[in-house]
Short mmCIF file of C-alpha atoms and ligand atoms in Angstrom, two decimals:
data_model
loop_
_atom_site.label_atom_id
_atom_site.label_comp_id
_atom_site.label_asym_id
_atom_site.label_seq_id
_atom_site.Cartn_x
_atom_site.Cartn_y
_atom_site.Cartn_z
CA MET V 160 0.00 0.00 0.00
CA ASN V 161 2.84 2.40 0.78
CA VAL V 162 4.53 1.67 -2.57
CA TYR V 163 1.23 2.44 -4.29
CA ASP V 164 0.73 5.63 -2.25
CA SER V 165 4.29 6.77 -3.03
CA GLU V 166 3.69 6.28 -6.75
CA ARG V 167 0.47 8.29 -6.55
CA MET V 168 2.19 11.12 -4.67
CA ALA V 169 4.94 11.26 -7.31
CA GLU V 170 2.30 11.34 -10.06
CA ALA V 171 0.37 14.16 -8.36
CA LEU V 172 3.53 16.23 -7.83
CA SER V 173 4.70 15.77 -11.41
CA ARG V 174 1.96 18.23 -12.38
CA ASP V 175 3.83 20.90 -10.44
CA GLY V 176 7.04 20.11 -12.29
CA TYR V 177 8.59 17.73 -9.76
CA ARG V 178 10.63 14.83 -11.08
CA GLU V 179 11.98 11.86 -9.14
CA THR V 180 15.68 11.62 -8.34
CA THR V 181 17.74 8.81 -6.86
CA ASP V 182 20.26 11.32 -5.47
CA ILE V 183 18.93 12.82 -2.26
CA ALA V 184 21.44 15.71 -2.45
CA GLN V 185 19.58 16.86 -5.60
CA ALA V 186 16.15 16.77 -3.94
CA ASP V 187 14.25 20.02 -3.32
CA LEU V 188 11.59 17.91 -1.65
CA VAL V 189 11.98 14.69 0.33
CA ILE V 190 8.88 12.72 1.35
CA LEU V 191 9.43 9.99 3.89
CA ASN V 192 6.53 7.54 3.58
CA THR V 193 6.30 5.71 6.87
CA CYS V 194 4.91 2.51 8.41
CA HIS V 195 3.56 2.21 11.96
CA ILE V 196 2.71 -1.49 12.02
CA ARG V 197 5.60 -2.54 14.29
CA GLU V 198 7.82 -0.52 16.61
CA LYS V 199 10.99 -1.14 14.59
CA ALA V 200 9.52 0.47 11.47
CA ALA V 201 8.19 3.46 13.41
CA GLU V 202 11.45 4.11 15.28
CA LYS V 203 13.42 4.06 12.03
CA VAL V 204 11.58 7.21 10.99
CA TYR V 205 13.48 9.38 13.46
CA SER V 206 16.93 8.06 12.54
CA ASP V 207 16.08 8.51 8.83
CA LEU V 208 14.87 12.05 9.53
CA GLY V 209 18.19 12.83 11.25
CA ARG V 210 20.05 11.82 8.09
CA ILE V 211 17.69 13.78 5.85
CA ARG V 212 18.15 16.86 8.08
CA ASP V 213 21.93 16.61 7.54
CA VAL V 214 21.35 16.70 3.78
CA LYS V 215 19.03 19.69 4.22
CA ASP V 216 21.73 21.51 6.27
CA ALA V 217 24.40 20.77 3.66
CA ARG V 218 22.16 22.03 0.85
CA LYS V 219 21.38 25.16 2.88
CA ARG V 220 25.11 25.95 3.00
CA ASP V 221 24.98 25.91 -0.83
CA GLY V 222 22.01 28.30 -0.77
CA LYS V 223 19.37 25.64 -1.57
CA GLU V 224 16.12 25.06 0.31
CA THR V 225 14.79 21.54 1.04
CA VAL V 226 11.24 20.73 2.04
CA ILE V 227 10.92 17.63 4.23
CA ALA V 228 7.53 15.92 4.41
CA VAL V 229 6.57 12.90 6.53
CA ALA V 230 3.67 10.86 5.13
CA GLY V 231 2.12 7.50 6.03
CA CYS V 232 0.85 5.98 9.23
CA VAL V 233 3.57 7.32 11.57
CA ALA V 234 2.54 10.78 10.38
CA GLN V 235 -1.09 9.91 11.10
CA ALA V 236 -0.37 8.45 14.55
CA GLU V 237 2.22 10.89 15.84
CA GLY V 238 1.25 14.15 14.13
CA ARG V 239 2.78 17.18 15.82
CA GLU V 240 5.12 15.01 17.90
CA ILE V 241 7.17 14.60 14.69
CA THR V 242 7.81 18.31 14.14
CA THR V 243 8.61 18.62 17.85
CA ARG V 244 11.15 15.80 17.77
CA GLN V 245 12.58 16.86 14.40
CA PRO V 246 12.09 20.59 13.71
CA ALA V 247 13.61 20.29 10.21
CA VAL V 248 10.31 18.68 9.10
CA ASN V 249 8.07 21.09 7.16
CA LEU V 250 4.97 18.97 6.60
CA VAL V 251 3.34 16.00 8.34
CA ILE V 252 0.56 14.43 6.26
CA GLY V 253 -1.64 11.40 7.02
CA PRO V 254 -2.73 8.87 4.36
CA GLN V 255 -6.27 10.28 4.12
CA SER V 256 -5.00 13.71 3.04
CA TYR V 257 -2.70 12.90 0.10
CA HIS V 258 -4.99 14.72 -2.35
CA ARG V 259 -3.94 17.92 -0.55
CA LEU V 260 -0.19 17.21 -0.85
CA PRO V 261 0.67 19.57 -3.76
CA GLU V 262 -1.29 22.43 -2.19
CA LEU V 263 0.25 21.92 1.27
CA ILE V 264 3.79 21.70 -0.09
CA ALA V 265 3.26 24.94 -2.01
CA ARG V 266 1.91 26.54 1.18
CA THR V 267 4.82 25.51 3.39
CA GLU V 268 7.21 26.76 0.70
CA THR V 269 5.66 30.22 0.54
CA THR V 270 4.64 30.84 4.15
CA LYS V 271 7.45 28.79 5.77
CA GLU V 272 4.90 27.53 8.33
CA ARG V 273 5.11 23.97 9.57
CA ILE V 274 1.93 22.09 8.68
CA VAL V 275 0.43 19.02 10.35
CA GLU V 276 -2.49 17.53 8.38
CA THR V 277 -3.99 14.39 9.89
CA GLU V 278 -7.72 14.86 9.35
CA PHE V 279 -9.98 12.05 8.16
CA PRO V 280 -11.96 13.76 5.40
CA GLY V 281 -13.52 10.44 4.29
CA ASP V 282 -13.77 9.39 0.69
CA GLU V 283 -12.80 12.55 -1.18
CA LYS V 284 -9.14 11.51 -1.48
CA PHE V 285 -9.49 9.25 -4.52
CA GLU V 286 -11.85 11.67 -6.21
CA ARG V 287 -9.31 14.42 -5.95
CA MET V 288 -6.17 12.45 -6.84
CA LYS V 289 -7.13 12.31 -10.46
CA THR V 290 -3.73 12.49 -12.13
CA PRO V 291 -3.41 10.02 -15.01
CA ARG V 292 -1.78 6.81 -13.88
CA ARG V 293 1.78 6.07 -15.00
CA VAL V 294 2.95 2.50 -15.23
CA SER V 295 6.53 1.62 -14.36
CA SER V 296 6.03 -2.15 -14.43
CA PRO V 297 3.61 -4.48 -16.26
CA SER V 298 2.28 -5.32 -12.80
CA ALA V 299 0.30 -2.34 -11.50
CA PHE V 300 -1.27 -1.68 -8.12
CA LEU V 301 -4.88 -0.62 -7.92
CA THR V 302 -6.25 0.38 -4.50
CA VAL V 303 -9.85 -0.84 -4.30
CA GLN V 304 -10.44 -0.57 -0.57
CA GLU V 305 -8.83 1.19 2.37
CA GLY V 306 -9.10 1.01 6.12
CA CYS V 307 -10.25 -1.76 8.42
CA ASP V 308 -13.10 -2.37 10.86
CA LYS V 309 -11.77 -5.63 12.29
CA PHE V 310 -9.87 -4.28 15.30
CA CYS V 311 -7.51 -7.18 15.88
CA THR V 312 -6.20 -6.35 19.35
CA PHE V 313 -2.55 -6.06 18.25
CA CYS V 314 -3.08 -3.86 15.19
CA VAL V 315 -2.84 -0.09 14.58
CA VAL V 316 -4.40 -0.14 11.11
CA PRO V 317 -8.00 0.66 12.18
CA TYR V 318 -6.63 3.72 14.00
CA THR V 319 -4.16 4.97 11.37
CA ARG V 320 -6.07 4.11 8.18
CA GLY V 321 -9.55 4.57 9.60
CA ALA V 322 -12.84 2.84 8.81
CA GLU V 323 -13.34 0.59 5.81
CA PHE V 324 -14.05 2.38 2.57
CA SER V 325 -14.56 0.76 -0.86
CA ARG V 326 -14.17 2.64 -4.14
CA PRO V 327 -17.07 2.43 -6.63
CA LEU V 328 -16.87 -0.23 -9.35
CA ALA V 329 -17.09 2.22 -12.27
CA LYS V 330 -14.13 4.24 -10.96
CA LEU V 331 -12.04 1.09 -10.64
CA GLU V 332 -12.94 -0.07 -14.14
CA ALA V 333 -11.92 3.34 -15.49
CA GLU V 334 -8.60 3.25 -13.63
CA ALA V 335 -7.95 -0.33 -14.78
CA ARG V 336 -8.49 0.76 -18.42
CA GLU V 337 -6.07 3.62 -17.91
CA LEU V 338 -3.51 1.20 -16.50
CA THR V 339 -3.78 -1.32 -19.33
CA ALA V 340 -3.63 1.49 -21.89
CA ALA V 341 -0.37 2.56 -20.23
CA GLY V 342 1.06 -0.96 -20.53
CA ALA V 343 -0.07 -2.87 -17.43
CA ARG V 344 -0.85 -6.56 -17.95
CA GLU V 345 -1.37 -7.50 -14.32
CA LEU V 346 -3.53 -5.73 -11.72
CA VAL V 347 -2.80 -6.17 -8.03
CA LEU V 348 -5.94 -5.12 -6.18
CA LEU V 349 -4.97 -3.59 -2.86
CA GLY V 350 -6.76 -3.04 0.40
CA GLN V 351 -5.95 -3.42 4.09
CA ASN V 352 -8.89 -5.81 4.13
CA VAL V 353 -9.42 -6.28 0.43
CA ASN V 354 -11.87 -9.17 0.49
CA ALA V 355 -14.26 -7.07 2.59
CA TYR V 356 -14.61 -4.93 -0.57
CA HIS V 357 -18.21 -3.78 -1.05
CA GLY V 358 -18.17 -0.99 -3.60
CA GLU V 359 -21.08 0.74 -5.27
CA GLY V 360 -22.05 -1.02 -8.48
CA PRO V 361 -24.67 -0.55 -11.21
CA GLY V 362 -27.87 1.06 -9.91
CA GLY V 363 -26.31 1.72 -6.52
CA ARG V 364 -26.18 -2.03 -5.72
CA SER V 365 -23.30 -3.27 -3.55
CA VAL V 366 -20.61 -5.29 -5.35
CA GLY V 367 -18.25 -7.76 -3.65
CA LEU V 368 -14.63 -8.55 -4.49
CA ALA V 369 -15.51 -11.58 -6.66
CA GLU V 370 -17.82 -9.49 -8.84
CA LEU V 371 -15.19 -6.76 -9.06
CA ILE V 372 -12.62 -9.33 -10.20
CA ARG V 373 -15.01 -10.71 -12.82
CA SER V 374 -15.65 -7.19 -14.16
CA LEU V 375 -11.97 -6.32 -14.34
CA ALA V 376 -11.20 -9.64 -16.05
CA ASN V 377 -13.49 -8.52 -18.90
CA ILE V 378 -11.32 -5.52 -19.68
CA ASP V 379 -9.09 -5.98 -22.73
CA GLY V 380 -5.46 -6.36 -21.76
CA VAL V 381 -6.05 -7.52 -18.17
CA GLU V 382 -4.18 -10.82 -18.24
CA ARG V 383 -3.48 -11.36 -14.57
CA ILE V 384 -5.31 -10.32 -11.41
CA ARG V 385 -4.13 -10.64 -7.81
CA TYR V 386 -5.47 -9.20 -4.55
CA MET V 387 -4.14 -8.56 -1.08
CA THR V 388 -4.54 -8.58 1.94
CA SER V 389 -7.51 -10.71 2.94
CA HIS V 390 -9.20 -11.70 6.20
CA PRO V 391 -10.41 -15.31 6.65
CA ARG V 392 -13.83 -14.09 7.81
CA ASP V 393 -14.46 -12.28 4.50
CA MET V 394 -13.50 -15.19 2.21
CA ASP V 395 -16.99 -15.85 0.79
CA ASP V 396 -18.15 -18.64 -1.56
CA ASP V 397 -18.31 -16.30 -4.54
CA LEU V 398 -14.63 -15.35 -4.12
CA ILE V 399 -13.64 -19.00 -3.73
CA ALA V 400 -15.62 -19.80 -6.90
CA ALA V 401 -13.79 -17.00 -8.75
CA HIS V 402 -10.56 -18.90 -8.13
CA ALA V 403 -12.06 -21.83 -10.02
CA ASP V 404 -13.60 -20.01 -12.96
CA VAL V 405 -11.78 -16.72 -13.65
CA PRO V 406 -8.70 -17.68 -15.68
CA GLN V 407 -7.02 -14.30 -15.08
CA LEU V 408 -7.23 -14.69 -11.30
CA MET V 409 -3.81 -16.03 -10.32
CA PRO V 410 -3.57 -19.18 -8.16
CA PHE V 411 -2.13 -17.39 -5.16
CA LEU V 412 -3.81 -16.40 -1.90
CA HIS V 413 -2.32 -14.34 0.91
CA LEU V 414 -4.61 -15.14 3.83
CA PRO V 415 -3.12 -14.20 7.21
CA VAL V 416 -3.97 -16.54 10.07
CA GLN V 417 -1.61 -14.99 12.70
CA SER V 418 -1.72 -18.02 15.06
CA GLY V 419 -2.76 -21.66 15.21
CA SER V 420 -3.95 -21.46 18.81
CA ASP V 421 -7.65 -20.86 19.41
CA ARG V 422 -6.85 -19.20 22.73
CA MET V 423 -4.53 -16.71 20.98
CA LEU V 424 -6.92 -16.21 18.06
CA ALA V 425 -9.68 -15.29 20.53
CA ALA V 426 -7.37 -12.92 22.45
CA MET V 427 -6.35 -11.37 19.14
CA ASN V 428 -10.05 -10.83 18.25
CA ARG V 429 -9.54 -12.66 14.96
CA LYS V 430 -13.12 -14.02 15.00
CA HIS V 431 -12.19 -17.50 13.70
CA THR V 432 -10.65 -20.71 15.03
CA ALA V 433 -7.73 -22.74 13.69
CA ALA V 434 -10.14 -25.47 12.52
CA GLU V 435 -12.26 -22.92 10.63
CA TYR V 436 -9.14 -21.65 8.87
CA ILE V 437 -8.06 -25.16 7.90
CA ASP V 438 -11.57 -25.93 6.63
CA LEU V 439 -11.58 -22.69 4.61
CA ILE V 440 -8.26 -23.63 3.02
CA ALA V 441 -9.72 -27.03 2.08
CA ARG V 442 -12.60 -25.29 0.30
CA VAL V 443 -10.21 -22.96 -1.54
CA ARG V 444 -8.09 -25.94 -2.59
CA ALA V 445 -11.18 -27.80 -3.79
CA ALA V 446 -11.86 -24.84 -6.12
CA ARG V 447 -8.24 -24.40 -7.21
CA PRO V 448 -6.09 -27.42 -6.26
CA ASP V 449 -2.76 -25.88 -7.29
CA ILE V 450 -3.25 -22.63 -5.36
CA ALA V 451 -0.15 -21.27 -3.59
CA LEU V 452 -0.91 -20.19 -0.03
CA SER V 453 0.69 -17.41 1.95
CA SER V 454 0.09 -16.06 5.44
CA ASP V 455 1.21 -13.70 8.20
CA PHE V 456 2.07 -14.98 11.68
CA ILE V 457 2.67 -13.26 14.99
CA VAL V 458 4.67 -15.09 17.67
CA GLY V 459 4.82 -14.03 21.31
CA PHE V 460 1.40 -12.39 21.57
CA PRO V 461 0.75 -11.64 25.29
CA GLY V 462 -0.04 -14.84 27.19
CA GLU V 463 1.28 -17.17 24.46
CA THR V 464 2.48 -20.46 26.00
CA ASP V 465 4.76 -23.12 24.55
CA GLN V 466 1.64 -25.11 23.74
CA ASP V 467 0.13 -22.18 21.81
CA ALA V 468 3.37 -21.88 19.84
CA GLU V 469 3.20 -25.63 19.11
CA ASP V 470 -0.38 -25.19 17.88
CA THR V 471 0.87 -22.65 15.35
CA LEU V 472 3.51 -25.10 14.06
CA ALA V 473 0.79 -27.77 13.82
CA LEU V 474 -1.41 -25.46 11.74
CA VAL V 475 1.50 -24.69 9.42
CA ARG V 476 2.11 -28.43 8.96
CA ALA V 477 -1.59 -29.04 8.32
CA VAL V 478 -1.89 -26.31 5.67
CA GLY V 479 1.46 -26.20 3.85
CA PHE V 480 2.44 -22.68 2.75
CA ALA V 481 4.25 -21.60 -0.40
CA GLN V 482 5.56 -18.54 1.44
CA ALA V 483 4.77 -16.55 4.58
CA PHE V 484 5.71 -13.55 6.70
CA SER V 485 6.26 -13.96 10.42
CA PHE V 486 6.87 -11.38 13.10
CA LYS V 487 7.54 -11.05 16.80
CA TYR V 488 4.63 -9.39 18.54
CA SER V 489 5.35 -5.67 18.89
CA PRO V 490 3.21 -3.72 21.40
CA ARG V 491 1.67 -0.72 19.64
CA PRO V 492 0.55 2.34 21.64
CA GLY V 493 -3.22 2.61 21.90
CA THR V 494 -4.02 -1.00 20.91
CA PRO V 495 -5.76 -3.23 23.49
CA ALA V 496 -3.04 -5.92 23.50
CA SER V 497 -0.29 -3.47 24.39
CA SER V 498 -1.68 -3.04 27.91
CA LEU V 499 -2.05 -6.78 28.62
CA GLU V 500 0.02 -7.95 31.58
CA ASP V 501 1.56 -11.23 30.47
CA GLN V 502 3.90 -9.92 27.75
CA VAL V 503 6.27 -12.61 26.44
CA PRO V 504 10.01 -12.08 27.04
CA GLU V 505 12.09 -11.10 24.01
CA ASP V 506 14.31 -14.23 24.05
CA VAL V 507 11.24 -16.51 24.09
CA LYS V 508 9.78 -14.59 21.12
CA SER V 509 13.07 -14.95 19.24
CA GLU V 510 13.27 -18.68 19.85
CA ARG V 511 9.65 -19.25 18.74
CA LEU V 512 10.14 -17.09 15.65
CA GLN V 513 13.22 -19.08 14.69
CA ARG V 514 11.39 -22.41 14.92
CA LEU V 515 8.42 -21.12 12.96
CA GLN V 516 10.60 -19.59 10.25
CA ALA V 517 12.64 -22.78 9.89
CA LEU V 518 9.44 -24.72 9.19
CA LEU V 519 8.07 -22.06 6.81
CA ASP V 520 11.41 -21.88 4.95
CA GLU V 521 11.36 -25.65 4.52
CA GLN V 522 7.82 -25.50 3.11
CA GLN V 523 8.81 -22.69 0.73
CA SER V 524 11.78 -24.69 -0.54
CA ASP V 525 9.55 -27.75 -1.00
CA PHE V 526 6.96 -25.74 -2.89
CA ASN V 527 9.59 -24.31 -5.23
CA SER V 528 11.28 -27.69 -5.70
CA ARG V 529 8.05 -29.13 -7.04
CA CYS V 530 8.33 -26.67 -9.98
CA LEU V 531 11.68 -28.04 -11.14
CA GLY V 532 11.37 -29.15 -14.77
CA ASP V 533 7.98 -27.47 -15.26
CA VAL V 534 7.32 -24.95 -18.00
CA VAL V 535 5.60 -21.92 -16.46
CA PRO V 536 4.25 -18.68 -17.91
CA VAL V 537 6.29 -15.78 -16.54
CA LEU V 538 5.40 -12.09 -16.70
CA PHE V 539 8.73 -10.25 -16.85
CA GLU V 540 8.78 -7.09 -14.74
CA ARG V 541 12.34 -5.74 -14.81
CA ARG V 542 15.96 -6.30 -15.72
CA GLY V 543 18.09 -8.37 -13.34
CA ARG V 544 21.54 -7.57 -11.97
CA GLN V 545 23.45 -9.59 -14.57
CA PRO V 546 23.67 -8.30 -18.16
CA GLY V 547 20.96 -9.91 -20.29
CA GLU V 548 19.09 -11.16 -17.21
CA PHE V 549 15.38 -10.51 -16.62
CA VAL V 550 13.19 -10.99 -13.56
CA GLY V 551 9.54 -11.94 -13.60
CA ARG V 552 6.91 -13.86 -11.69
CA THR V 553 5.08 -17.15 -12.12
CA PRO V 554 1.32 -17.40 -11.52
CA TYR V 555 2.26 -18.57 -7.98
CA LEU V 556 4.16 -15.28 -7.39
CA GLN V 557 7.58 -16.98 -7.40
CA LEU V 558 10.43 -14.80 -8.66
CA VAL V 559 12.05 -16.15 -11.82
CA HIS V 560 15.41 -15.19 -13.32
CA ALA V 561 16.02 -15.88 -16.99
CA ALA V 562 18.45 -14.68 -19.66
CA ALA V 563 17.43 -13.35 -23.07
CA ASP V 564 18.98 -11.46 -25.97
CA GLY V 565 16.12 -9.03 -26.56
CA ASP V 566 14.12 -7.03 -24.01
CA LEU V 567 11.70 -9.16 -22.00
CA VAL V 568 10.37 -6.41 -19.72
CA GLY V 569 6.58 -6.25 -20.06
CA ARG V 570 6.47 -9.57 -21.91
CA MET V 571 4.96 -12.89 -20.93
CA ALA V 572 7.02 -15.94 -21.85
CA ASN V 573 7.08 -19.65 -21.08
CA VAL V 574 10.09 -20.58 -18.99
CA ALA V 575 11.44 -24.08 -18.33
CA VAL V 576 12.50 -24.14 -14.67
CA THR V 577 16.05 -25.46 -14.43
CA ASP V 578 17.19 -24.32 -10.98
CA VAL V 579 15.36 -23.82 -7.72
CA ARG V 580 16.29 -21.87 -4.61
CA ARG V 581 14.16 -20.96 -1.62
CA LEU V 582 13.48 -17.41 -2.74
CA SER V 583 13.59 -17.72 -6.51
CA LEU V 584 13.66 -19.94 -9.56
CA SER V 585 15.78 -19.72 -12.68
CA GLY V 586 15.05 -21.08 -16.07
CA VAL V 587 15.33 -20.94 -19.80
CA VAL V 588 12.92 -18.97 -21.97
CA GLN V 589 11.15 -21.23 -24.44
CA SER V 590 10.80 -20.01 -28.00
CA GLY V 591 7.74 -17.93 -28.70
CA VAL V 592 7.05 -15.09 -26.35
CA ILE V 593 3.36 -14.98 -25.41
CA ALA V 594 2.12 -11.73 -26.93
CA ALA V 595 -0.24 -9.30 -25.24
CA ALA V 596 -3.84 -10.44 -25.53
N1 5AD E 650 3.19 -6.85 16.09
C1 5AD E 650 3.68 -7.74 15.20
N2 5AD E 650 3.15 -7.94 13.99
C2 5AD E 650 2.06 -7.21 13.66
N3 5AD E 650 1.31 -7.20 12.55
C3 5AD E 650 0.34 -6.27 12.70
N4 5AD E 650 0.43 -5.69 13.91
C4 5AD E 650 1.50 -6.26 14.53
C5 5AD E 650 2.10 -6.10 15.80
N5 5AD E 650 1.62 -5.24 16.69
C6 5AD E 650 1.54 -8.09 11.43
C7 5AD E 650 0.33 -9.01 11.19
C8 5AD E 650 -0.27 -8.44 9.95
C9 5AD E 650 0.95 -7.91 9.23
C10 5AD E 650 0.69 -6.92 8.16
O1 5AD E 650 1.72 -7.34 10.25
O2 5AD E 650 0.80 -10.33 10.99
O3 5AD E 650 -0.99 -9.39 9.19
FE1 SF4 E 651 -5.07 -5.12 11.31
FE2 SF4 E 651 -5.59 -6.90 9.33
FE3 SF4 E 651 -6.71 -7.18 11.80
FE4 SF4 E 651 -7.49 -5.17 10.18
S1 SF4 E 651 -7.76 -7.41 9.82
S2 SF4 E 651 -7.08 -5.02 12.37
S3 SF4 E 651 -5.56 -4.63 9.17
S4 SF4 E 651 -4.51 -7.33 11.26
#
């Protein structure tokens, strides 16, 4: 979501003549787009700001001004605290106010005032960020939903991103057409709780994620569709069916479970049990047997016992994941879990994380190994580090490296998988690039 937001901010500012640079010493404006989900990410903001202030000071000695803006969820959560802790910051802007970014930057430049903008003006943001979409990769993000009403007890998202909001179907179709016209072949539908999508459809009727996917699949040039991130409670039958009958919908599902212990799931307010999750996965697999599964896990939630940690390992063994993200529980200010008494010691969290990651790594290697010798369609997204090397993704979201004489970026090609590592595959491009539909 932050990558998408950063792209949109760059697009909006390009109207005022801004261009992106990779050299911070050249930058008249630096926007730090921040994440508040775990303490480590949030604390990094202040050390990064210290370094950016040094650049600003050095540029000042050369007679150049630098505007520093802090965006994202740390901006939303900490607001004025940021300008107090780092006075070199000119603008603090929360995710719901990005449509006002160009105007606020212009204002801080002319009046020199420090601005903190963390209002929740509701749904006007998308309406007012109307700059034409640029496409830097054949795989393009499309935000369909924002915010979350689930209130998992560990999570800041409902506080920083606000209540659930779904964009209307017609607007998403229009943006998807713009993206394909600009060269996108894959759409990644984004939302903090994307499968809770319920946008306004024809005649004011409410449309779910499955219907949205079916509509987007009808647009010329949309060859691949993905979505993330989902909640198990919102995985309805229609969405499961879409995995069976929409060919463009890729066989990959990121469905965070967080824990395999019912006691922990209840304390986390996840509103489902381990058995319900496993049953849900069985139904998804019945619809799409080859689907690659992904999840998020939290170890060391307050009160987690050795047995609870074992239950999580048992769930992982029962499901079998193609990839997953796992984190140590990080207490976040203002969330219910942060004030629970029985916090788990750091060394216990580390040990449990290590065991979980060892098992998940093994499953990822196994999943990739099963592709050895297969021929898979790969959408190439960028050049690799080696000359003549290109990097793309399989339908199962695995990274693939392959060499070619011409330019493969933006092309779909069949690749015979010849080498398999845990994090990527390599292979040989088969003759006959698959042309755009
Ligand atoms: N501590 C650790 N991990 C967290 N996540 C969300 N909040 C926390 C927290 N307080 C993880 C969850 C979520 C992912 C995006 O980040 O696993 O699914
Ligand atoms: Fe956070 Fe996801 Fe739970 Fe919403 S569903 S509160 S975003 S972990």
